[in-house]
PDB file of C-alpha atoms in Angstrom:
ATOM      1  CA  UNK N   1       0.000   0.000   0.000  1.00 33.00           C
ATOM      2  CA  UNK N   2       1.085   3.406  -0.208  1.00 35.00           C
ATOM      3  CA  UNK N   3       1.691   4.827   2.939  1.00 41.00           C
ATOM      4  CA  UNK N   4       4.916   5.972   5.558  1.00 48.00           C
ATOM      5  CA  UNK N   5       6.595   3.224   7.279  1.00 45.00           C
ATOM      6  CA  UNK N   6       9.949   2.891   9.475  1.00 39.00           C
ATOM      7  CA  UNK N   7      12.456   0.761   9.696  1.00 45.00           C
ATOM      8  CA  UNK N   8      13.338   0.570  13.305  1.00 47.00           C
ATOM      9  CA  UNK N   9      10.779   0.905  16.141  1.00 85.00           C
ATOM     10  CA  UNK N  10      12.826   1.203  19.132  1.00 91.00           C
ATOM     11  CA  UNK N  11      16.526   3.584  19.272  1.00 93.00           C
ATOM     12  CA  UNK N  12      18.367   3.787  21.908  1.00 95.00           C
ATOM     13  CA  UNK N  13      20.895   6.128  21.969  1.00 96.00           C
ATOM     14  CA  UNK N  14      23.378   7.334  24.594  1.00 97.00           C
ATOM     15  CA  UNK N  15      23.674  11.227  26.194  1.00 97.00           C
ATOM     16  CA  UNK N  16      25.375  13.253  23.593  1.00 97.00           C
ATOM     17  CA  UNK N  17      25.463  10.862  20.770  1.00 97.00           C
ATOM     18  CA  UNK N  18      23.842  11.483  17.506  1.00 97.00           C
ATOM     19  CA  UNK N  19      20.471   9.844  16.559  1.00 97.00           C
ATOM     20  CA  UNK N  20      19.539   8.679  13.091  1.00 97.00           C
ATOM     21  CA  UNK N  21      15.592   7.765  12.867  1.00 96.00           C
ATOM     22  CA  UNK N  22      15.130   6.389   9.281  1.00 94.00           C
ATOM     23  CA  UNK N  23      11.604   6.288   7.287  1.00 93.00           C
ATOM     24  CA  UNK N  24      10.412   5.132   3.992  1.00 92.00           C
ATOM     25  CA  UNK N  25       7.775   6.222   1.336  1.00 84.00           C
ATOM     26  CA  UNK N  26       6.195   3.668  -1.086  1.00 75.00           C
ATOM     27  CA  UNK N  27       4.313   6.734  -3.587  1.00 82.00           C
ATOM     28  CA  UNK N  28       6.642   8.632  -5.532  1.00 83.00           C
ATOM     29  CA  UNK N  29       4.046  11.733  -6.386  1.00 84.00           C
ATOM     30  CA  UNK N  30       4.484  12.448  -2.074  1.00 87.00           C
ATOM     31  CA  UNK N  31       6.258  15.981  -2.482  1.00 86.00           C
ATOM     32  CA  UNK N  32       6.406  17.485   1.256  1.00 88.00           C
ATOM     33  CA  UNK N  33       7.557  15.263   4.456  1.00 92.00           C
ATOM     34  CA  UNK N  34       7.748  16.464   8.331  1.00 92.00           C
ATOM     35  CA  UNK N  35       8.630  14.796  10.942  1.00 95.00           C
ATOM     36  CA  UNK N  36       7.012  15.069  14.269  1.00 96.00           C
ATOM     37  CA  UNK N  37       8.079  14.421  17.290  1.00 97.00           C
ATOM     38  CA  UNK N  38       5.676  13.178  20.220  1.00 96.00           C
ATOM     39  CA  UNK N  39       5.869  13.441  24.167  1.00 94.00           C
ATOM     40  CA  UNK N  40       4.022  10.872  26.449  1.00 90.00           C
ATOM     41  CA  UNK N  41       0.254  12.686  26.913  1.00 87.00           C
ATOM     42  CA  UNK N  42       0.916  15.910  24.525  1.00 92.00           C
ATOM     43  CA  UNK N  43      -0.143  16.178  20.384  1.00 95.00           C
ATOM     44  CA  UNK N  44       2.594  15.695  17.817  1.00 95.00           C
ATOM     45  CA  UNK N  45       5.207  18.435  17.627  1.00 95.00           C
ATOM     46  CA  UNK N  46       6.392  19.619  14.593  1.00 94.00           C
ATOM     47  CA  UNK N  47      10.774  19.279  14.392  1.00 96.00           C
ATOM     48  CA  UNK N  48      11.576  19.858  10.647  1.00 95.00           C
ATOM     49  CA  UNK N  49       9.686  19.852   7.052  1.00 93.00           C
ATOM     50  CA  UNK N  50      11.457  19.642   3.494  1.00 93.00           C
ATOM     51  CA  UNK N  51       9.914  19.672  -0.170  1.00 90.00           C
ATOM     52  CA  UNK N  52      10.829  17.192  -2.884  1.00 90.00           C
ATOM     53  CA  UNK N  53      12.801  19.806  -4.785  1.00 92.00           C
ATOM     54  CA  UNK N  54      15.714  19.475  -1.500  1.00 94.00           C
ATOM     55  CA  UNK N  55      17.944  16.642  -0.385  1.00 96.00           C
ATOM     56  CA  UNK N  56      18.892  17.985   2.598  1.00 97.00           C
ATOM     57  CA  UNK N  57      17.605  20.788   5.153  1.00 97.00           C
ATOM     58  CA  UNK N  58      18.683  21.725   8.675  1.00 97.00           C
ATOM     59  CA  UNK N  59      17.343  22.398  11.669  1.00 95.00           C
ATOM     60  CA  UNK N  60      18.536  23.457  15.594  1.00 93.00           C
ATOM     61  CA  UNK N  61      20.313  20.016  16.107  1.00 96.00           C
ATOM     62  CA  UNK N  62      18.409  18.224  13.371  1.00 98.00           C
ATOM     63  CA  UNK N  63      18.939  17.347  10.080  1.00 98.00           C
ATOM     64  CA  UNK N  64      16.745  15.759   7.324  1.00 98.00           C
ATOM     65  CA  UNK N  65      17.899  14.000   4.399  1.00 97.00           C
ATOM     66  CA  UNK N  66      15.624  13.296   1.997  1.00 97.00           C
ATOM     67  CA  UNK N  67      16.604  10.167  -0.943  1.00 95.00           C
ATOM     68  CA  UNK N  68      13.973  10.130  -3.573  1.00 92.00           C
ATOM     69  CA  UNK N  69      15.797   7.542  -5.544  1.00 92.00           C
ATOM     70  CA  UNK N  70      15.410   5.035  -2.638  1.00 93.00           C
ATOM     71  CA  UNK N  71      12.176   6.658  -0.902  1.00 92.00           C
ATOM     72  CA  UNK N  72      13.771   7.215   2.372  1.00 94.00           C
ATOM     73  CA  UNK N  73      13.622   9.856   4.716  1.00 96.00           C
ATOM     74  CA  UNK N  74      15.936  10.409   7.824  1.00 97.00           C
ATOM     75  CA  UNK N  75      16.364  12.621  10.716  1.00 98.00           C
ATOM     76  CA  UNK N  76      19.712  12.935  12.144  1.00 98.00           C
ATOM     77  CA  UNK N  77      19.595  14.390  15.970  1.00 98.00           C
ATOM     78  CA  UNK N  78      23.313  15.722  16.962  1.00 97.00           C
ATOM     79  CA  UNK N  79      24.313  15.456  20.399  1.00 97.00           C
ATOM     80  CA  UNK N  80      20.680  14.086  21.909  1.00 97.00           C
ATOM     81  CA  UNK N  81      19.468  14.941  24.939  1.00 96.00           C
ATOM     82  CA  UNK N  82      17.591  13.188  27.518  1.00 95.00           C
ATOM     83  CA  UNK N  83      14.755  15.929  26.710  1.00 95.00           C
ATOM     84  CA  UNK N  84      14.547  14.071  22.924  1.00 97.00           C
ATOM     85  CA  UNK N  85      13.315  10.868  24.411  1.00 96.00           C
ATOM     86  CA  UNK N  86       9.231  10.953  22.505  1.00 96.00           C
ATOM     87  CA  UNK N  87       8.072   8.552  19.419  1.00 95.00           C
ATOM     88  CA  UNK N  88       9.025  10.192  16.260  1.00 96.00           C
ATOM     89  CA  UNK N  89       6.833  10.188  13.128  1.00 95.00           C
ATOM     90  CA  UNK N  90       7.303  11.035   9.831  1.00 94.00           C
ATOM     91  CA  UNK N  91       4.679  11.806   7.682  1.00 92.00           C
ATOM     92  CA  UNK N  92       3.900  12.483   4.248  1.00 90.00           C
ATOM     93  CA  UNK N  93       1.385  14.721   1.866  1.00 84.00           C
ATOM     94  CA  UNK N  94       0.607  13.575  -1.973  1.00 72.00           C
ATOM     95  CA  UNK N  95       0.935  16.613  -4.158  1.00 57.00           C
ATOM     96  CA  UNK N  96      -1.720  18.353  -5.349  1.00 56.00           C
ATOM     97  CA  UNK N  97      -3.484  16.770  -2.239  1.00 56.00           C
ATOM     98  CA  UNK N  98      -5.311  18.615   0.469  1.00 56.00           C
ATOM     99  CA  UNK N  99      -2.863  19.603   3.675  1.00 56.00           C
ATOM    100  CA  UNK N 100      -5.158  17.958   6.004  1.00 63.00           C
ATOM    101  CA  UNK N 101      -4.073  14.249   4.582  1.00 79.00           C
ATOM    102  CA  UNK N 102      -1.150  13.757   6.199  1.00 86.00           C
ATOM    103  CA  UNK N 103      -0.084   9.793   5.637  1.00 88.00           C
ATOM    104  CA  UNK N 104       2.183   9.126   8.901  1.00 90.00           C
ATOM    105  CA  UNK N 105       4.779   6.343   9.502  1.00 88.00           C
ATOM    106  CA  UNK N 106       4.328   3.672  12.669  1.00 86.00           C
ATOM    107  CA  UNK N 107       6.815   6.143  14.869  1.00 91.00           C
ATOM    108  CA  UNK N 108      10.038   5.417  16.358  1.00 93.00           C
ATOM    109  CA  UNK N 109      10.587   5.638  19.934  1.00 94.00           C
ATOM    110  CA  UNK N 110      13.801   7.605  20.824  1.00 96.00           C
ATOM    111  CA  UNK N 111      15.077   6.294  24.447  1.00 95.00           C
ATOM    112  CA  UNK N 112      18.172   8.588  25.358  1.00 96.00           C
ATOM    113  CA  UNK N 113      20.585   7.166  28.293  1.00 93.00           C
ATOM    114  CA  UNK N 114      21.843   9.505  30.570  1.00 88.00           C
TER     115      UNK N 114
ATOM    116  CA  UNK W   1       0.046  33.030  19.563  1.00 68.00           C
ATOM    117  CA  UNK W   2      -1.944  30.407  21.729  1.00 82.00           C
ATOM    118  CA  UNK W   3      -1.789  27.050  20.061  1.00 93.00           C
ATOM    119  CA  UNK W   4      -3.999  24.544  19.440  1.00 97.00           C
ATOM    120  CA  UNK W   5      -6.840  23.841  21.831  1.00 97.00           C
ATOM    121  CA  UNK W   6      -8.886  21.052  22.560  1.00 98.00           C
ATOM    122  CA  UNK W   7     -11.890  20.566  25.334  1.00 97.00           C
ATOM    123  CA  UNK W   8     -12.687  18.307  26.855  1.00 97.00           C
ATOM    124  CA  UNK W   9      -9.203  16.952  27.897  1.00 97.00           C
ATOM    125  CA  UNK W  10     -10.106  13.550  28.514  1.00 97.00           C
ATOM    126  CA  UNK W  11     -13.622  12.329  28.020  1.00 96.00           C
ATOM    127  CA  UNK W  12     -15.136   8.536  29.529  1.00 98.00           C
ATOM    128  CA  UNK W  13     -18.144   7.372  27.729  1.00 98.00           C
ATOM    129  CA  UNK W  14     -20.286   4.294  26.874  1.00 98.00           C
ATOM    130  CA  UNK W  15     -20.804   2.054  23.802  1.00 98.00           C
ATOM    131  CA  UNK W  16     -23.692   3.664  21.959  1.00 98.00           C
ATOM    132  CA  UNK W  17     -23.347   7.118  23.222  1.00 98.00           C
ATOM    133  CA  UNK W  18     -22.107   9.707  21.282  1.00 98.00           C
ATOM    134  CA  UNK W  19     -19.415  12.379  21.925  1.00 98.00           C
ATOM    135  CA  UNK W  20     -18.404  15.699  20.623  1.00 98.00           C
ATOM    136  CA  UNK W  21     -15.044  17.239  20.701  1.00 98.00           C
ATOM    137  CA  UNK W  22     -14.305  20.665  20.368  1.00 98.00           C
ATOM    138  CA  UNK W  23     -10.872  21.964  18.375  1.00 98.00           C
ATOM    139  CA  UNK W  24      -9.868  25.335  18.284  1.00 98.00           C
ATOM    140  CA  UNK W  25      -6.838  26.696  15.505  1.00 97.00           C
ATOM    141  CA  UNK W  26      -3.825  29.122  16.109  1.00 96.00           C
ATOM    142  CA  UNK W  27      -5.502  32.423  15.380  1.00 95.00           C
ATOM    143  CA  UNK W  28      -5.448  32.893  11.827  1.00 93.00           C
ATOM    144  CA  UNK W  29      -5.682  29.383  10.907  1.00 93.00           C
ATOM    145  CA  UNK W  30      -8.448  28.153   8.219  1.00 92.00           C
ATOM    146  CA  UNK W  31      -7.716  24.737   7.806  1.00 91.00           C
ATOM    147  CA  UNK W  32      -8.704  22.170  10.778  1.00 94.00           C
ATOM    148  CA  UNK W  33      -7.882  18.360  10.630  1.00 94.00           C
ATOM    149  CA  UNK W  34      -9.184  15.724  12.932  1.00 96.00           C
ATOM    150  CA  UNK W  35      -6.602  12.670  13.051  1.00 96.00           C
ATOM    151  CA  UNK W  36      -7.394   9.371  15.473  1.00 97.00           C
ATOM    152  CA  UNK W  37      -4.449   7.998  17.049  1.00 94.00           C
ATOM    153  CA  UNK W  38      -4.029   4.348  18.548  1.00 91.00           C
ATOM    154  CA  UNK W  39      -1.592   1.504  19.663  1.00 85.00           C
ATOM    155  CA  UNK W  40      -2.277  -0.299  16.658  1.00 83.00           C
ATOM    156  CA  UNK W  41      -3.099   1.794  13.638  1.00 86.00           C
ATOM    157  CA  UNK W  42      -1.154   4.838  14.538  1.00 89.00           C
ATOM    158  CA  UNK W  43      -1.975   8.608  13.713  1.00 92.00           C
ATOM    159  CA  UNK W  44      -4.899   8.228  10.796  1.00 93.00           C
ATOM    160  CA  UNK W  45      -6.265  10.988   9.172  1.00 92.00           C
ATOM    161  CA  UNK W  46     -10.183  11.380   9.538  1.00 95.00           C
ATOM    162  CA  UNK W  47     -10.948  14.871   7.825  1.00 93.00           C
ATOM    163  CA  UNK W  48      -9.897  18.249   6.757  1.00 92.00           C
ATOM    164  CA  UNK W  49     -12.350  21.337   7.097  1.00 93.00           C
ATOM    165  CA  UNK W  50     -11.387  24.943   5.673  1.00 91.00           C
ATOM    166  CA  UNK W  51     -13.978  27.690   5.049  1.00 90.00           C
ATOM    167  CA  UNK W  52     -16.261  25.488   7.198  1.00 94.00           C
ATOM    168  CA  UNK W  53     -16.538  23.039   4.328  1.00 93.00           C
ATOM    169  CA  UNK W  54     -14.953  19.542   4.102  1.00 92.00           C
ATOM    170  CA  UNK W  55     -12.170  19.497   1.800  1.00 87.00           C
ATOM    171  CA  UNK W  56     -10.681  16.152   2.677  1.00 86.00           C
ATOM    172  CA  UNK W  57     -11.958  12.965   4.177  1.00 90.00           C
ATOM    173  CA  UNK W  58     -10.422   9.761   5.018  1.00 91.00           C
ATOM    174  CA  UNK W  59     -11.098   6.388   6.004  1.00 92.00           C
ATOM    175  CA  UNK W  60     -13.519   6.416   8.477  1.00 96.00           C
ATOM    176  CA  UNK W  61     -17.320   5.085   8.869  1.00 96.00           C
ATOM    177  CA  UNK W  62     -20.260   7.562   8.657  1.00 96.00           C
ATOM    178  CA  UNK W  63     -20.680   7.624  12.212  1.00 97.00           C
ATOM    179  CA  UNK W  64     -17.782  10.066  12.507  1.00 98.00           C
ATOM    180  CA  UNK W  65     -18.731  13.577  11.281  1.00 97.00           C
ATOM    181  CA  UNK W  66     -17.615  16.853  12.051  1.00 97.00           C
ATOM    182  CA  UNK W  67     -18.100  20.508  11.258  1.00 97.00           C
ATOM    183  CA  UNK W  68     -16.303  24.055  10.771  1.00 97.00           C
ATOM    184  CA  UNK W  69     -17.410  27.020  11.937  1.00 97.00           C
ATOM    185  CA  UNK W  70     -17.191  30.491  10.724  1.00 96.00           C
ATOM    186  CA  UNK W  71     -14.249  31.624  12.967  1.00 95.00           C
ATOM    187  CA  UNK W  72     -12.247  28.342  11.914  1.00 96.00           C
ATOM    188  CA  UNK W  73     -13.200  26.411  15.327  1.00 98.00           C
ATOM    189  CA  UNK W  74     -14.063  22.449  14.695  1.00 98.00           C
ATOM    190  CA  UNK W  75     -16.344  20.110  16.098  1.00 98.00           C
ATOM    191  CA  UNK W  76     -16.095  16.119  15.780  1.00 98.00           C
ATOM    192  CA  UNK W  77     -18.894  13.836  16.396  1.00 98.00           C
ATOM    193  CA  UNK W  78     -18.288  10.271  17.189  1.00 98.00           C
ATOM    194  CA  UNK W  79     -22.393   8.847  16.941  1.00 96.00           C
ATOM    195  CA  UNK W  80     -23.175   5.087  18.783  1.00 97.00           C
ATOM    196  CA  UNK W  81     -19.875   4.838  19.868  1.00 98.00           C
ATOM    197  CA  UNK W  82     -17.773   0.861  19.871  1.00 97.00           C
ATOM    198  CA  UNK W  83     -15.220   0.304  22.153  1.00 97.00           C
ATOM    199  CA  UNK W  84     -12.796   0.172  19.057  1.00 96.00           C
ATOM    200  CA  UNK W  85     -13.158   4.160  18.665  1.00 97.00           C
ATOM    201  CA  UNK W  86     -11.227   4.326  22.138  1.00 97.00           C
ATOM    202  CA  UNK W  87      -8.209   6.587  21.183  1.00 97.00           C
ATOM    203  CA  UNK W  88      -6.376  10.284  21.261  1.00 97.00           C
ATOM    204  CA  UNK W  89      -8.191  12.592  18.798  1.00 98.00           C
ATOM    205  CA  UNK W  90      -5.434  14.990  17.721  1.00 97.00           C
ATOM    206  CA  UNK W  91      -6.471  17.979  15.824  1.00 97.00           C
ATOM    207  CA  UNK W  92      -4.189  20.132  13.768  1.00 95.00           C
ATOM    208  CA  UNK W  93      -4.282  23.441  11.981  1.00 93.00           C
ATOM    209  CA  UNK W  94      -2.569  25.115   9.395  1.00 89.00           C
ATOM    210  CA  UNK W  95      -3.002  28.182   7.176  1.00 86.00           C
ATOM    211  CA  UNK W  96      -4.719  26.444   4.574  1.00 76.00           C
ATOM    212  CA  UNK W  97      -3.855  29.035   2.093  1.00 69.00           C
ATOM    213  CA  UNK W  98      -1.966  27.078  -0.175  1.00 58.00           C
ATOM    214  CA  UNK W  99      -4.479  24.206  -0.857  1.00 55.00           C
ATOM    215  CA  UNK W 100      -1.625  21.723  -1.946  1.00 55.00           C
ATOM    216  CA  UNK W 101      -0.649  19.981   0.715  1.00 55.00           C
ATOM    217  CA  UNK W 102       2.648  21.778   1.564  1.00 66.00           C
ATOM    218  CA  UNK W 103       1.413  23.718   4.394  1.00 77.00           C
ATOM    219  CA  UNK W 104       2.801  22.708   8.171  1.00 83.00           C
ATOM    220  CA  UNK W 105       0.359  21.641  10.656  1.00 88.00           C
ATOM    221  CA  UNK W 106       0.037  22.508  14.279  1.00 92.00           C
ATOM    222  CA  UNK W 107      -1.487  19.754  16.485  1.00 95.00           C
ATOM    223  CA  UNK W 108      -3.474  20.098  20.006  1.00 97.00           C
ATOM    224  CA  UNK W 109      -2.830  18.103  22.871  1.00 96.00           C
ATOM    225  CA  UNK W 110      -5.711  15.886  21.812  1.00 97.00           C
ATOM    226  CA  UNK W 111      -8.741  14.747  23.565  1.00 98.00           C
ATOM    227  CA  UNK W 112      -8.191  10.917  24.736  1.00 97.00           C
ATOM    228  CA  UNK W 113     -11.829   9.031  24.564  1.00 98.00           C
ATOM    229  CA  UNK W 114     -12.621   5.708  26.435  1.00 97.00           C
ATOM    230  CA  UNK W 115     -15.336   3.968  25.555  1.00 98.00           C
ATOM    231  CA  UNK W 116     -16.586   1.649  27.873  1.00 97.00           C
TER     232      UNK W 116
END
């Protein structure tokens, strides 16, 4: 089916390490992708977005690389902090489509060791 | 800018009852999208309202419905309610100037529903 999915449920990462949450897309029209990141009991929170026209955008301590010749999306997280333990979620929207049909990915849950 | 609110907070109710939950956008936001989150299917889109007309509906049976009003604030209505429709209802807004799905969207806390 076409729809977000990710390769690795559970990361656990160390204090101050870098983080690397991988996704991938099945439908090759998708043209905008976010990822999201979620806190036990609070809505999705937006990190980073990037069109199909980019490869690569940056953030505050996040990075998102986009492949469109493999359909894979990643976020890299530099130096991660206990405060980036959540579930992570990338989504996708189908050009052309409405903004309210957001296709999102299982989620990845980021544990961070102290 | 206050973001996106959602009342009630946490709602209990039983099978066959019905429920309304109330979303309201970052000022200046026209588009409103009701999303159902669970353990097992994850964050699924239910509908899109902008100029308090539906512009986008997913997946869902009749008995979920849902309205915009003039000054962008949603309602959702879950009708006879099944224990299955136990979840977070996340709402999000955006501008929803652009009408091509490129626009970023802002989600509430959600309103978590038991059904009992």
């Amino acid at each position: 089916g076409e729809s977000v999915g990710l390769h690795l449920p559970t990361l656990s990462v160390q204090e101050g390490d870098n983080s690397i949450i991988n996704c991938a897309y099945s439908n090759s029209a998708s043209d905008y992708f976010i990822w999201y990141k979620q806190e036990s009991g609070k809505g999705p929170q937006f990190i980073i977005d990037i069109r199909s026209n980019m490869d690569k955008r940056q953030g505050q301590r996040v990075t998102v690389l986009l492949n469109k010749t493999v359909k894979h999306l990643s976020l890299q997280i530099a130096a991660t902090q206990p405060g980036d333990s959540a579930v992570y979620f990338c989504a996708e929207t189908l050009y052309g489509g409405s903004q309210g049909n957001l296709i999102f990915g299982k989620g990845t849950k980021l544990s961070v060791k102290p | 800018k206050a973001g996106v609110t959602q009342t009630p907070r946490y709602l209990i109710k039983t099978r066959g009852q019905q429920v309304t939950l109330s979303c309201s956008p970052i000022s200046g936001h026209r588009s409103v999208s009701w999303y159902q989150q669970t353990p097992g299917q994850g964050l699924q889109f239910l509908f899109e309202y902008f100029s308090e007309t539906q512009r986008n509906k997913g997946n869902f049976p009749g008995r979920f419905s849902g309205r915009q009003f003039s000054n962008s604030r949603s309602e959702m209505n879950v009708s006879t309610l099944e224990l299955g429709d136990s979840a977070l209802y996340l709402c999000a807004s955006s501008l929803g100037s652009s009408g091509r799905g490129q626009e970023t969207q802002y989600f509430g806390p959600g309103t978590r529903l038991l059904v009992l």
